[in-house]
XYZ file of C-alpha atoms in Angstrom:
391
model
C -34.465 -10.183 152.687
C -37.822 -8.424 153.090
C -38.004 -4.903 154.457
C -40.748 -2.333 154.910
C -39.711 0.631 152.783
C -40.701 4.288 152.678
C -41.909 5.005 149.149
C -43.140 8.570 149.553
C -45.713 10.415 151.585
C -48.374 8.019 152.958
C -46.823 5.089 151.107
C -44.857 2.103 152.368
C -44.171 -1.225 150.639
C -42.605 -4.484 151.756
C -39.870 -5.100 149.209
C -36.859 -7.318 148.687
C -33.841 -5.318 149.878
C -30.127 -6.163 150.283
C -29.197 -8.343 153.247
C -27.197 -6.426 155.857
C -23.465 -7.078 156.020
C -20.798 -6.559 158.667
C -19.229 -3.226 157.684
C -17.267 -2.483 160.833
C -15.528 -4.723 163.358
C -17.957 -3.509 166.042
C -21.099 -4.510 164.083
C -23.546 -7.320 164.719
C -26.282 -8.745 162.516
C -29.612 -9.431 164.232
C -32.333 -11.709 162.885
C -35.469 -9.849 163.860
C -38.218 -11.679 165.710
C -40.440 -8.700 166.649
C -40.648 -5.126 165.438
C -43.164 -2.346 165.991
C -44.649 0.735 164.377
C -43.975 3.838 166.462
C -45.968 7.052 166.544
C -42.853 8.875 165.377
C -42.780 6.597 162.306
C -45.988 8.347 161.314
C -44.064 11.634 161.051
C -42.005 9.921 158.330
C -45.098 8.369 156.772
C -46.817 11.752 156.651
C -43.782 13.415 155.078
C -42.820 15.813 157.864
C -39.234 14.627 158.430
C -36.801 15.724 155.697
C -34.091 13.702 153.915
C -36.086 10.500 153.479
C -35.347 8.624 150.249
C -37.523 6.218 148.339
C -36.701 2.670 149.386
C -35.411 3.502 152.879
C -36.127 0.670 155.335
C -38.179 1.955 158.264
C -38.399 0.956 161.908
C -36.523 1.673 165.120
C -38.248 -0.625 167.637
C -36.986 -4.165 167.201
C -35.447 -7.197 168.841
C -34.188 -10.589 167.777
C -31.335 -13.072 167.702
C -27.688 -12.299 167.004
C -26.587 -14.319 163.962
C -23.180 -12.727 163.256
C -20.716 -10.456 165.017
C -17.717 -8.435 163.935
C -14.276 -9.360 165.294
C -14.238 -6.491 167.817
C -17.575 -7.359 169.454
C -16.839 -8.734 172.931
C -20.147 -8.905 174.780
C -22.453 -10.563 172.250
C -22.239 -13.961 170.641
C -24.222 -15.813 168.028
C -27.536 -16.987 169.459
C -27.932 -14.175 172.007
C -31.455 -12.775 172.251
C -31.335 -8.979 172.328
C -33.433 -5.822 172.360
C -31.868 -3.027 170.300
C -32.187 0.654 171.372
C -33.224 3.091 168.661
C -30.323 5.572 169.184
C -26.963 4.320 167.946
C -24.183 5.215 170.365
C -20.419 4.722 170.361
C -20.056 4.512 174.151
C -16.818 6.545 174.229
C -17.548 10.179 173.327
C -18.277 12.898 175.877
C -22.033 12.533 175.451
C -21.954 8.759 175.906
C -19.704 9.031 178.957
C -22.426 11.236 180.466
C -25.082 8.653 179.483
C -26.601 11.039 176.937
C -26.673 8.370 174.270
C -29.188 9.986 171.913
C -26.718 12.794 171.266
C -23.690 10.552 170.650
C -21.036 12.536 168.814
C -19.788 9.703 166.603
C -22.725 7.644 165.335
C -24.226 9.946 162.709
C -22.186 9.774 159.481
C -24.381 12.529 158.021
C -23.948 14.930 160.916
C -23.499 17.867 158.541
C -27.098 17.560 157.349
C -28.453 17.680 160.898
C -26.180 20.582 161.827
C -27.725 22.764 159.108
C -31.126 22.421 160.776
C -30.292 21.948 164.466
C -26.900 23.578 165.017
C -25.365 20.323 166.244
C -26.188 16.757 165.325
C -27.869 14.185 167.545
C -26.932 10.519 167.318
C -27.721 8.298 164.381
C -31.089 6.531 164.659
C -32.302 3.364 163.015
C -34.678 3.900 160.091
C -35.158 7.613 160.631
C -33.956 9.660 157.652
C -30.565 10.351 156.141
C -30.222 13.443 158.297
C -29.974 11.010 161.222
C -27.545 8.605 159.601
C -29.425 6.816 156.840
C -29.313 3.547 158.767
C -31.708 0.851 157.512
C -34.329 0.195 160.152
C -35.737 -2.821 161.920
C -39.020 -3.380 160.092
C -37.233 -6.105 158.215
C -36.008 -9.670 158.545
C -32.460 -8.669 159.562
C -30.646 -5.528 160.687
C -27.050 -4.391 161.029
C -26.409 -3.048 164.523
C -23.349 -0.753 164.790
C -21.474 -0.440 168.114
C -23.072 -3.715 169.137
C -21.382 -3.805 172.550
C -22.958 -0.475 173.501
C -26.566 -0.772 172.389
C -28.307 -4.145 172.648
C -29.313 -5.670 175.963
C -29.363 -9.439 176.321
C -32.612 -11.055 177.437
C -31.411 -14.128 179.303
C -34.743 -15.477 180.551
C -38.072 -16.558 179.180
C -39.761 -13.159 179.147
C -41.750 -13.061 175.883
C -40.975 -10.551 173.142
C -44.163 -8.609 173.884
C -42.962 -7.794 177.405
C -39.471 -6.601 176.487
C -39.718 -5.257 172.912
C -40.650 -1.757 174.054
C -37.370 -1.380 175.914
C -36.146 -0.392 172.450
C -37.897 2.974 172.668
C -41.330 3.775 174.019
C -41.082 2.432 177.572
C -37.779 4.231 178.291
C -39.097 7.312 176.479
C -42.196 7.481 178.667
C -40.089 6.803 181.750
C -37.580 9.532 180.867
C -40.447 11.979 180.402
C -41.655 11.218 183.910
C -38.119 11.280 185.319
C -37.514 14.742 183.854
C -40.428 15.979 185.969
C -38.471 15.340 189.197
C -41.649 13.995 190.765
C -42.171 14.496 194.498
C -44.697 12.673 196.714
C -48.122 14.220 196.275
C -47.391 15.642 192.807
C -49.955 15.873 190.045
C -48.678 15.211 186.513
C -50.592 15.936 183.297
C -49.725 14.036 180.115
C -50.735 15.291 176.677
C -51.248 12.324 174.356
C -52.659 8.956 175.444
C -50.969 6.921 172.750
C -48.406 4.269 173.744
C -45.699 6.758 174.790
C -48.191 8.780 176.803
C -49.529 5.600 178.398
C -45.995 4.664 179.462
C -45.445 8.203 180.754
C -48.570 7.795 182.904
C -47.448 4.416 184.236
C -43.911 5.701 184.834
C -45.102 8.781 186.720
C -46.879 6.460 189.145
C -43.768 4.261 189.403
C -41.819 7.387 190.374
C -44.279 8.422 193.073
C -46.858 10.745 191.527
C -50.093 11.035 193.477
C -52.282 11.858 190.468
C -51.713 11.552 186.716
C -54.099 13.083 184.184
C -54.056 11.949 180.534
C -55.343 14.227 177.763
C -56.486 12.910 174.377
C -59.555 12.784 172.123
C -59.855 9.084 171.280
C -62.023 7.227 173.821
C -60.251 3.887 173.393
C -56.859 5.440 174.124
C -58.229 7.254 177.147
C -59.766 3.957 178.286
C -56.334 2.278 178.163
C -54.709 5.173 180.030
C -57.410 5.005 182.696
C -57.995 1.247 183.014
C -54.483 -0.102 182.448
C -52.195 2.782 183.439
C -54.367 4.313 186.179
C -54.826 7.848 184.850
C -57.619 10.303 185.315
C -58.632 11.459 181.847
C -59.699 14.508 179.853
C -61.202 14.318 176.371
C -60.169 17.665 174.920
C -62.958 17.612 172.333
C -65.513 17.526 175.134
C -64.068 19.992 177.644
C -61.630 22.872 177.804
C -58.297 21.470 178.964
C -56.959 24.544 180.752
C -60.170 25.186 182.651
C -60.597 21.517 183.531
C -57.048 21.174 184.829
C -57.520 24.245 187.011
C -60.704 22.751 188.443
C -58.991 19.392 189.058
C -56.062 21.047 190.867
C -57.957 23.660 192.913
C -56.822 26.451 190.595
C -53.101 25.725 190.941
C -52.304 23.687 187.836
C -50.368 20.414 187.520
C -46.919 20.301 189.088
C -45.516 18.899 185.840
C -46.758 18.585 182.277
C -45.506 16.070 179.705
C -45.894 16.594 175.961
C -46.049 13.083 174.509
C -47.600 14.260 171.218
C -45.052 16.168 169.164
C -45.260 17.896 165.841
C -48.570 16.569 164.498
C -50.821 17.671 167.345
C -54.524 18.282 166.759
C -56.562 21.139 168.205
C -60.368 21.267 168.532
C -60.481 24.950 167.520
C -60.543 24.868 163.745
C -59.047 28.350 163.302
C -55.893 27.539 165.276
C -55.538 24.130 163.666
C -56.063 25.578 160.182
C -53.454 28.265 160.880
C -50.758 25.721 161.709
C -51.758 23.387 158.870
C -51.500 26.273 156.415
C -48.073 27.267 157.711
C -46.914 23.644 157.467
C -48.181 23.372 153.909
C -46.368 26.554 152.892
C -43.197 25.379 154.712
C -43.252 28.395 157.024
C -43.163 26.062 160.021
C -42.670 22.338 160.418
C -44.710 21.698 163.561
C -48.276 21.852 164.872
C -47.336 22.537 168.506
C -50.799 22.677 170.072
C -49.967 20.226 172.860
C -46.732 22.007 173.760
C -48.381 25.429 173.899
C -51.144 24.076 176.104
C -48.750 22.197 178.409
C -46.816 25.410 179.060
C -49.956 27.440 179.744
C -51.410 24.724 181.994
C -48.389 24.077 184.215
C -48.368 25.616 187.681
C -46.008 28.491 188.445
C -42.511 27.112 189.009
C -43.407 23.747 187.503
C -41.740 21.590 184.861
C -42.698 20.904 181.250
C -41.094 17.770 179.762
C -41.135 17.233 176.000
C -40.773 13.687 174.704
C -43.019 14.029 171.646
C -40.910 14.291 168.487
C -40.343 17.668 166.829
C -38.543 18.102 163.527
C -37.691 21.757 163.045
C -39.386 25.113 163.644
C -42.640 26.151 165.300
C -44.691 29.320 165.557
C -46.390 31.175 168.426
C -44.320 29.624 171.184
C -45.482 31.049 174.561
C -42.051 32.165 175.712
C -43.499 34.889 177.901
C -45.448 32.349 179.940
C -42.407 30.091 180.249
C -40.091 32.868 181.419
C -42.374 34.986 183.589
C -43.803 32.038 185.528
C -40.443 30.423 186.310
C -41.167 27.241 184.374
C -38.490 24.674 183.619
C -38.511 23.166 180.120
C -36.789 19.829 179.577
C -36.696 17.877 176.336
C -34.870 15.120 174.553
C -34.851 11.984 172.495
C -34.549 9.174 174.983
C -31.107 8.054 176.142
C -32.391 4.485 175.932
C -29.209 2.656 176.918
C -29.265 4.430 180.303
C -32.603 2.850 181.179
C -32.361 -0.659 179.739
C -31.188 -2.598 182.780
C -33.258 -0.740 185.422
C -36.449 -1.051 183.399
C -35.785 -4.692 182.544
C -35.555 -5.334 186.278
C -38.899 -3.598 186.840
C -40.433 -5.901 184.228
C -38.853 -8.993 185.802
C -40.054 -7.914 189.235
C -43.633 -7.601 188.011
C -43.873 -3.847 188.583
C -45.096 -3.353 185.013
C -46.032 -5.473 182.004
C -45.390 -3.257 178.950
C -47.454 -5.493 176.688
C -50.601 -3.688 177.882
C -50.228 -1.188 175.014
C -50.423 -3.784 172.213
C -53.640 -3.893 170.210
C -52.543 -5.624 166.984
C -50.165 -8.406 165.981
C -49.404 -8.518 162.267
C -46.927 -10.132 159.894
C -44.186 -7.992 158.380
C -45.837 -8.255 154.966
C -48.912 -6.579 156.484
C -46.946 -3.428 157.349
C -48.812 -1.151 154.894
C -52.096 -2.137 156.540
C -50.555 -1.575 159.967
C -49.490 1.959 159.069
C -52.944 2.825 157.756
C -54.890 1.602 160.779
C -52.390 3.156 163.192
C -52.396 6.534 161.446
C -56.151 6.699 160.998
C -57.033 5.225 164.421
C -58.993 2.417 162.805
C -59.912 -0.813 164.597
C -59.029 0.941 167.893
C -55.392 0.533 166.900
C -53.118 1.481 169.793
C -49.849 -0.313 169.030
C -48.845 -2.627 166.173
C -46.265 -5.366 166.696
C -45.077 -7.236 163.626
C -43.368 -10.598 163.342
C -40.613 -10.910 160.783
C -40.590 -14.718 160.998
């Protein structure tokens, strides 16, 4: 089959790779109809996530048709149309029983690698390094799906792929970020990053009752989408000081909650600060550029909540712990527990509360994946979200 493979920093190639096989009685094989490039894939592309190997198949946002199941799979049959969550979860461990699927205790066969960096291992993820399981991803024609009765959700109606594909990751991720804010009527929420995840965080904050949502970014076309399609007020941080502007917009109080939807490759308009973090990254003295996280903490009102859904890989510098502690802030973070949100969010789509396809800017073929990565990384052609067809 064809698969989009990581070949080194800033290099992917669509190659012929081995067809997936049933390896466990609980596996299923899915023929992929749609797959997407995620912002967190760019962390792999840019070389910031360790334990990638040349030839690894990328991709963790995908859906398709079940073509084979293992003998222990009870809830899926050949021909079922499914969306597959990016975290792989067993459904039986303590974490899964508490619906914390992204920290499943049994799905990462390389847990020891993750434990060296993080203390304990999260779940295995599709297409996201050997530290997180070494599972081939979904930017391919077929994928093996372990624990197939726990992950995939069946799509039993005529909703098109574009409306349901993002249940695999970015819609639940944005929703979880908003949910972590414990939004009350009248709340103001600020979201750093107006890419697809940030756009879903904006939309989700409104779904959960926020009165105002403010999106912060530097690319006009992304701010336009956040404003025109998700309903946000917007700040271009290259044109105005974010902290001062947020104080002005909230009568000096600050947002009730702040969501970091950027992660480890944040940009900062002050060249000295940005150069400092880039230099420390290059010398391997830190792995992150945490500009958005620092700013979210400093911007949040006293007693407010900071939710982190942007991906971080390791260690960061100059974390404003004094601000967090002395101002009674609550910090919440996590990879999304996607399986928890699949059915409720599918119902919101069916009911017409949201059409997630609003984030899509480009449809490409799988063999155009290298082009898709380049335009997405470099913000060319006003690229917001790339969906690829494996057919």
